[in-house]
Short mmCIF file of C-alpha atoms and ligand atoms in Angstrom, two decimals:
data_model
loop_
_atom_site.label_atom_id
_atom_site.label_comp_id
_atom_site.label_asym_id
_atom_site.label_seq_id
_atom_site.Cartn_x
_atom_site.Cartn_y
_atom_site.Cartn_z
CA MET A 1 -41.44 9.13 -23.62
CA LYS A 2 -42.59 12.36 -22.02
CA ILE A 3 -43.46 14.99 -24.56
CA TYR A 4 -42.80 18.50 -23.30
CA LYS A 5 -44.97 21.37 -24.54
CA ALA A 6 -44.20 24.99 -25.33
CA LEU A 7 -46.35 27.92 -26.43
CA THR A 8 -45.32 30.86 -28.53
CA ILE A 9 -47.38 34.04 -28.32
CA ALA A 10 -46.19 35.81 -31.43
CA GLY A 11 -46.85 37.31 -34.80
CA SER A 12 -47.11 35.18 -37.91
CA ASP A 13 -44.30 35.78 -40.39
CA THR A 14 -45.94 34.42 -43.51
CA SER A 15 -42.53 34.15 -45.20
CA GLY A 16 -41.60 31.49 -42.65
CA GLY A 17 -38.24 32.69 -41.29
CA ALA A 18 -39.24 34.64 -38.18
CA GLY A 19 -42.23 34.93 -35.87
CA LEU A 20 -44.27 31.97 -34.75
CA GLU A 21 -43.18 29.97 -37.81
CA ALA A 22 -39.56 30.18 -36.62
CA ASP A 23 -40.63 29.28 -33.10
CA LEU A 24 -42.65 26.21 -34.07
CA LYS A 25 -39.92 24.92 -36.41
CA THR A 26 -37.37 25.39 -33.65
CA PHE A 27 -39.51 23.69 -31.00
CA GLN A 28 -39.91 20.75 -33.35
CA GLU A 29 -36.15 20.49 -33.90
CA PHE A 30 -35.69 20.28 -30.13
CA GLY A 31 -38.35 17.57 -29.79
CA ILE A 32 -40.87 19.88 -28.16
CA TYR A 33 -44.60 19.87 -28.98
CA GLY A 34 -45.20 23.45 -30.12
CA MET A 35 -48.38 25.54 -29.90
CA ALA A 36 -49.01 29.08 -31.11
CA ALA A 37 -51.26 31.99 -30.17
CA ILE A 38 -51.22 34.55 -32.98
CA THR A 39 -51.01 38.24 -32.05
CA VAL A 40 -50.70 39.88 -35.47
CA ILE A 41 -50.14 38.72 -39.01
CA VAL A 42 -47.15 40.14 -40.90
CA ALA A 43 -47.36 40.01 -44.67
CA GLN A 44 -44.37 41.24 -46.64
CA ASN A 45 -45.43 43.20 -49.67
CA PRO A 46 -43.76 42.12 -52.95
CA HIS A 47 -45.34 45.15 -54.68
CA ASN A 48 -43.84 47.62 -52.22
CA ASN A 49 -40.19 46.71 -51.71
CA TRP A 50 -41.03 43.88 -49.29
CA SER A 51 -42.42 46.29 -46.68
CA HIS A 52 -43.66 44.52 -43.56
CA ASP A 53 -47.40 45.13 -43.38
CA ILE A 54 -48.90 44.33 -39.98
CA TYR A 55 -52.49 43.07 -39.64
CA PRO A 56 -53.61 42.89 -35.98
CA LEU A 57 -56.15 40.32 -34.84
CA PRO A 58 -58.99 41.29 -32.51
CA LEU A 59 -57.92 41.07 -28.85
CA THR A 60 -60.79 38.65 -28.22
CA ALA A 61 -59.21 36.23 -30.71
CA LEU A 62 -55.92 36.34 -28.83
CA ALA A 63 -57.67 35.92 -25.46
CA ALA A 64 -59.50 32.85 -26.80
CA GLN A 65 -56.26 31.28 -28.07
CA LEU A 66 -54.53 31.91 -24.75
CA ASP A 67 -57.43 30.26 -22.93
CA THR A 68 -57.18 27.23 -25.21
CA VAL A 69 -53.55 26.65 -24.36
CA LEU A 70 -53.01 28.10 -20.90
CA THR A 71 -56.33 27.11 -19.34
CA GLY A 72 -57.28 24.16 -21.51
CA ILE A 73 -53.93 22.39 -21.95
CA GLY A 74 -50.99 23.75 -19.94
CA VAL A 75 -47.38 24.18 -21.03
CA ASP A 76 -43.86 23.60 -19.72
CA ALA A 77 -42.65 26.94 -21.06
CA LEU A 78 -43.88 29.89 -23.06
CA LYS A 79 -42.24 32.50 -25.21
CA THR A 80 -43.50 35.83 -26.46
CA GLY A 81 -42.51 37.42 -29.76
CA MET A 82 -44.07 40.34 -31.62
CA LEU A 83 -46.79 41.77 -29.39
CA ALA A 84 -47.09 45.06 -31.27
CA THR A 85 -49.35 47.07 -28.94
CA SER A 86 -49.62 47.79 -25.23
CA ASP A 87 -53.16 46.34 -25.22
CA ILE A 88 -51.80 43.01 -26.42
CA ILE A 89 -49.03 43.17 -23.82
CA GLU A 90 -51.52 43.85 -20.99
CA LEU A 91 -53.68 40.93 -22.10
CA VAL A 92 -50.70 38.56 -22.29
CA ALA A 93 -49.60 39.59 -18.78
CA GLN A 94 -53.08 38.99 -17.41
CA LYS A 95 -53.29 35.53 -18.97
CA ILE A 96 -49.79 34.63 -17.74
CA ASP A 97 -50.82 35.61 -14.21
CA GLN A 98 -53.91 33.40 -14.41
CA SER A 99 -51.84 30.42 -15.60
CA SER A 100 -49.43 28.15 -13.78
CA VAL A 101 -46.63 28.40 -16.32
CA LYS A 102 -43.21 28.76 -14.68
CA GLN A 103 -40.81 29.34 -17.57
CA ILE A 104 -41.56 32.63 -19.30
CA VAL A 105 -39.24 33.83 -22.04
CA ILE A 106 -39.88 37.37 -23.21
CA ASP A 107 -38.32 38.12 -26.59
CA PRO A 108 -38.95 41.88 -26.66
CA VAL A 109 -39.47 42.25 -30.40
CA LEU A 110 -39.50 45.97 -31.08
CA ALA A 111 -38.87 46.06 -34.82
CA CYS A 112 -38.32 43.82 -37.80
CA LYS A 113 -34.75 43.41 -38.93
CA GLY A 114 -33.52 46.13 -41.25
CA THR A 115 -36.18 48.54 -40.05
CA ASP A 116 -34.92 49.94 -36.74
CA GLU A 117 -38.16 51.83 -36.55
CA PRO A 118 -39.88 50.82 -33.32
CA LEU A 119 -43.20 49.09 -33.88
CA ASN A 120 -45.03 51.31 -31.49
CA PRO A 121 -43.48 53.51 -28.79
CA ASP A 122 -45.83 52.51 -26.00
CA SER A 123 -45.17 48.84 -26.61
CA ALA A 124 -41.54 49.41 -25.52
CA GLU A 125 -42.75 51.05 -22.32
CA ALA A 126 -45.21 48.22 -21.66
CA ILE A 127 -42.51 45.60 -22.19
CA LYS A 128 -40.39 47.40 -19.58
CA THR A 129 -43.06 47.85 -16.96
CA VAL A 130 -45.48 44.99 -17.58
CA LEU A 131 -43.61 42.05 -19.11
CA ALA A 132 -40.00 42.34 -17.89
CA PRO A 133 -41.05 41.80 -14.24
CA ARG A 134 -42.80 38.57 -15.26
CA ALA A 135 -39.89 37.20 -17.29
CA THR A 136 -37.79 34.27 -16.17
CA LEU A 137 -35.64 35.26 -19.14
CA ILE A 138 -35.64 38.31 -21.41
CA THR A 139 -33.74 38.13 -24.72
CA PRO A 140 -33.22 41.55 -26.34
CA ASN A 141 -30.96 42.11 -29.34
CA VAL A 142 -28.69 45.18 -29.38
CA PHE A 143 -31.36 47.51 -30.73
CA GLU A 144 -33.89 46.35 -28.13
CA ALA A 145 -31.31 46.36 -25.32
CA LYS A 146 -30.59 50.03 -26.03
CA ILE A 147 -34.26 50.92 -25.81
CA LEU A 148 -34.88 48.85 -22.68
CA SER A 149 -31.73 50.04 -20.87
CA GLY A 150 -31.73 53.63 -22.05
CA LEU A 151 -28.05 53.35 -23.08
CA LYS A 152 -27.21 55.47 -26.11
CA THR A 153 -24.33 53.34 -27.34
CA LEU A 154 -23.86 49.61 -27.06
CA THR A 155 -20.70 48.51 -28.80
CA THR A 156 -18.40 46.86 -26.24
CA LEU A 157 -18.59 44.07 -23.69
CA ASP A 158 -18.61 46.68 -20.90
CA ASP A 159 -21.64 48.32 -22.50
CA LEU A 160 -23.36 44.93 -22.70
CA GLN A 161 -22.78 44.36 -19.00
CA GLU A 162 -24.19 47.78 -18.11
CA ALA A 163 -27.24 47.17 -20.31
CA ALA A 164 -27.78 43.70 -18.83
CA GLN A 165 -27.66 45.11 -15.29
CA ARG A 166 -30.19 47.83 -16.14
CA ILE A 167 -32.54 45.37 -17.84
CA TYR A 168 -32.21 42.98 -14.89
CA GLU A 169 -33.33 45.86 -12.67
CA LEU A 170 -36.59 46.03 -14.63
CA GLY A 171 -37.40 42.75 -12.87
CA ALA A 172 -36.42 40.00 -15.31
CA LYS A 173 -34.80 37.09 -13.44
CA ASN A 174 -32.29 36.43 -16.22
CA VAL A 175 -31.12 38.49 -19.18
CA LEU A 176 -29.61 37.26 -22.44
CA ILE A 177 -28.50 40.04 -24.77
CA LYS A 178 -28.13 38.80 -28.32
CA GLY A 179 -25.13 40.88 -29.35
CA GLY A 180 -24.30 38.65 -32.28
CA ALA A 181 -22.21 40.19 -35.02
CA LYS A 182 -23.38 43.74 -34.18
CA LEU A 183 -20.69 44.63 -31.61
CA GLU A 184 -17.14 45.91 -32.07
CA THR A 185 -15.77 42.62 -30.78
CA GLU A 186 -13.79 39.99 -32.65
CA ASP A 187 -16.28 37.18 -32.03
CA ALA A 188 -20.07 37.25 -32.13
CA ILE A 189 -20.80 37.58 -28.43
CA ASP A 190 -23.97 37.33 -26.42
CA LEU A 191 -24.14 38.09 -22.73
CA PHE A 192 -26.03 36.07 -20.16
CA TYR A 193 -26.67 37.63 -16.74
CA ASP A 194 -28.52 36.09 -13.81
CA GLY A 195 -28.15 39.00 -11.41
CA LYS A 196 -24.85 37.63 -10.06
CA ASN A 197 -22.59 36.44 -12.84
CA TYR A 198 -21.99 37.56 -16.39
CA THR A 199 -21.31 34.78 -18.88
CA VAL A 200 -20.16 35.52 -22.40
CA LEU A 201 -21.37 33.14 -25.11
CA ARG A 202 -19.09 33.20 -28.15
CA SER A 203 -19.11 32.05 -31.72
CA PRO A 204 -17.18 33.16 -34.80
CA LYS A 205 -18.79 36.12 -36.58
CA LEU A 206 -20.71 35.08 -39.68
CA VAL A 207 -20.79 37.60 -42.50
CA THR A 208 -24.20 37.16 -44.10
CA THR A 209 -27.43 38.99 -44.67
CA TYR A 210 -29.35 35.70 -44.77
CA ASN A 211 -30.25 35.89 -41.11
CA HIS A 212 -33.95 36.75 -41.09
CA GLY A 213 -35.50 35.13 -38.04
CA ALA A 214 -32.25 34.61 -36.12
CA GLY A 215 -33.48 36.40 -33.00
CA CYS A 216 -36.80 34.53 -32.83
CA THR A 217 -35.03 31.23 -33.46
CA TYR A 218 -32.52 31.90 -30.68
CA ALA A 219 -35.19 32.76 -28.10
CA ALA A 220 -37.34 29.79 -29.17
CA ALA A 221 -34.36 27.46 -28.80
CA VAL A 222 -33.75 28.64 -25.21
CA THR A 223 -37.46 28.19 -24.50
CA ALA A 224 -37.25 24.61 -25.77
CA GLY A 225 -34.38 23.84 -23.40
CA LEU A 226 -36.28 25.31 -20.46
CA ALA A 227 -39.40 23.35 -21.39
CA LYS A 228 -37.35 20.17 -21.05
CA GLY A 229 -36.16 21.25 -17.63
CA ALA A 230 -32.57 22.14 -18.60
CA ASN A 231 -30.99 24.98 -16.67
CA MET A 232 -30.89 28.52 -18.00
CA LEU A 233 -27.24 28.68 -19.00
CA THR A 234 -27.18 25.21 -20.58
CA SER A 235 -30.30 26.15 -22.55
CA ALA A 236 -28.75 29.45 -23.67
CA GLN A 237 -25.53 27.77 -24.82
CA ALA A 238 -27.42 25.08 -26.77
CA ALA A 239 -29.57 27.82 -28.30
CA LYS A 240 -26.49 29.77 -29.38
CA ASP A 241 -25.05 26.67 -31.12
CA PHE A 242 -28.40 25.93 -32.79
CA THR A 243 -28.75 29.52 -34.02
CA TYR A 244 -25.14 29.62 -35.26
CA ALA A 245 -25.83 26.60 -37.49
CA ALA A 246 -29.15 28.14 -38.62
CA ILE A 247 -27.45 31.41 -39.63
CA LYS A 248 -24.49 29.63 -41.23
CA ASN A 249 -26.95 27.81 -43.48
CA GLY A 250 -29.22 30.80 -44.13
CA PHE A 251 -30.27 31.12 -47.74
CA PRO A 252 -32.01 33.63 -50.05
CA ILE A 253 -35.67 32.84 -50.74
CA ASN A 254 -36.09 35.78 -53.10
CA GLN A 255 -34.34 39.03 -53.97
CA TYR A 256 -35.45 40.65 -50.71
CA VAL A 257 -34.84 38.26 -47.89
CA GLY A 258 -32.85 35.30 -46.68
CA PRO A 259 -34.06 33.38 -43.65
CA VAL A 260 -31.99 31.26 -41.32
CA TRP A 261 -32.41 27.51 -41.88
CA HIS A 262 -34.02 26.11 -38.77
CA GLY A 263 -33.24 22.53 -39.77
CA ALA A 264 -29.50 23.13 -40.07
CA SER A 265 -28.21 21.69 -36.82
CA ARG A 266 -29.89 18.35 -37.68
CA LEU A 267 -29.43 18.30 -41.44
CA CYS A 268 -26.21 20.18 -42.25
CA LYS A 269 -23.09 18.53 -40.83
O1 PXL B 1 -37.64 39.25 -36.51
C1 PXL B 1 -38.63 39.95 -35.87
C2 PXL B 1 -40.00 39.47 -36.24
C3 PXL B 1 -40.77 38.89 -35.28
N1 PXL B 1 -42.03 38.47 -35.52
C4 PXL B 1 -42.56 38.57 -36.75
C5 PXL B 1 -41.83 39.13 -37.79
C6 PXL B 1 -40.50 39.61 -37.55
C7 PXL B 1 -39.73 40.19 -38.64
O2 PXL B 1 -40.04 40.07 -39.78
O3 PXL B 1 -42.37 39.22 -39.01
C8 PXL B 1 -43.94 38.09 -36.97
#
């Protein structure tokens, strides 16, 4: 049996729902051998209303981890998550260019859920100019799609198409906007665009706040499909189904947060 390998370059979400923890759990569910290069550590503060406190690692520590995996091992696909600063983004781009990895999924994490406060303004600019052109797929949510496209409002399918076109023009080969339950549409819709055709991915809207980590999980699930050699749209559809089950079975872990359940599509029938 061939074991396919994927790398996530992401922040650690100590609480386990999002970040590299979500990615590794998702890779495992898809039968992919997962590896992780940590960019920053996020610790939620139980003494301060669960604020997300970000602890960066030295850039040299990230460079060393990327060398381990990209130079020392090799991967079938990689995904990026929280990169936090433009220095980190520049380093990741440089290491991608020195590697032979073909499938590059950029999840342009610009904030943690609930806090639509961008992590760092120049990281958005660096994602646009440095990472989008290197992406085989970019997977913004609505908040990130607005920032990357410059659109002020994003509420309808027409808006999603306009945003996808603008983000495609940044140089990403494929765009998947995770609209989810955020749009004024009846279903939860996501839009896939390959520069030629728009494909709407649909599921019923789930009314829940137990969805911490949904975006990371979705992007990791697409990455897993690509690592196995599946095509982009098949991987996106499978990822949507996987994430729907994960959100449907989301659960509260304390009074502040409820993560998605990454094991749901296997364990909850
Ligand atoms: O969901 C965005 C996200 C990504 N990466 C890390 C996070 C979060 C949100 O909490 O902690 C590490």
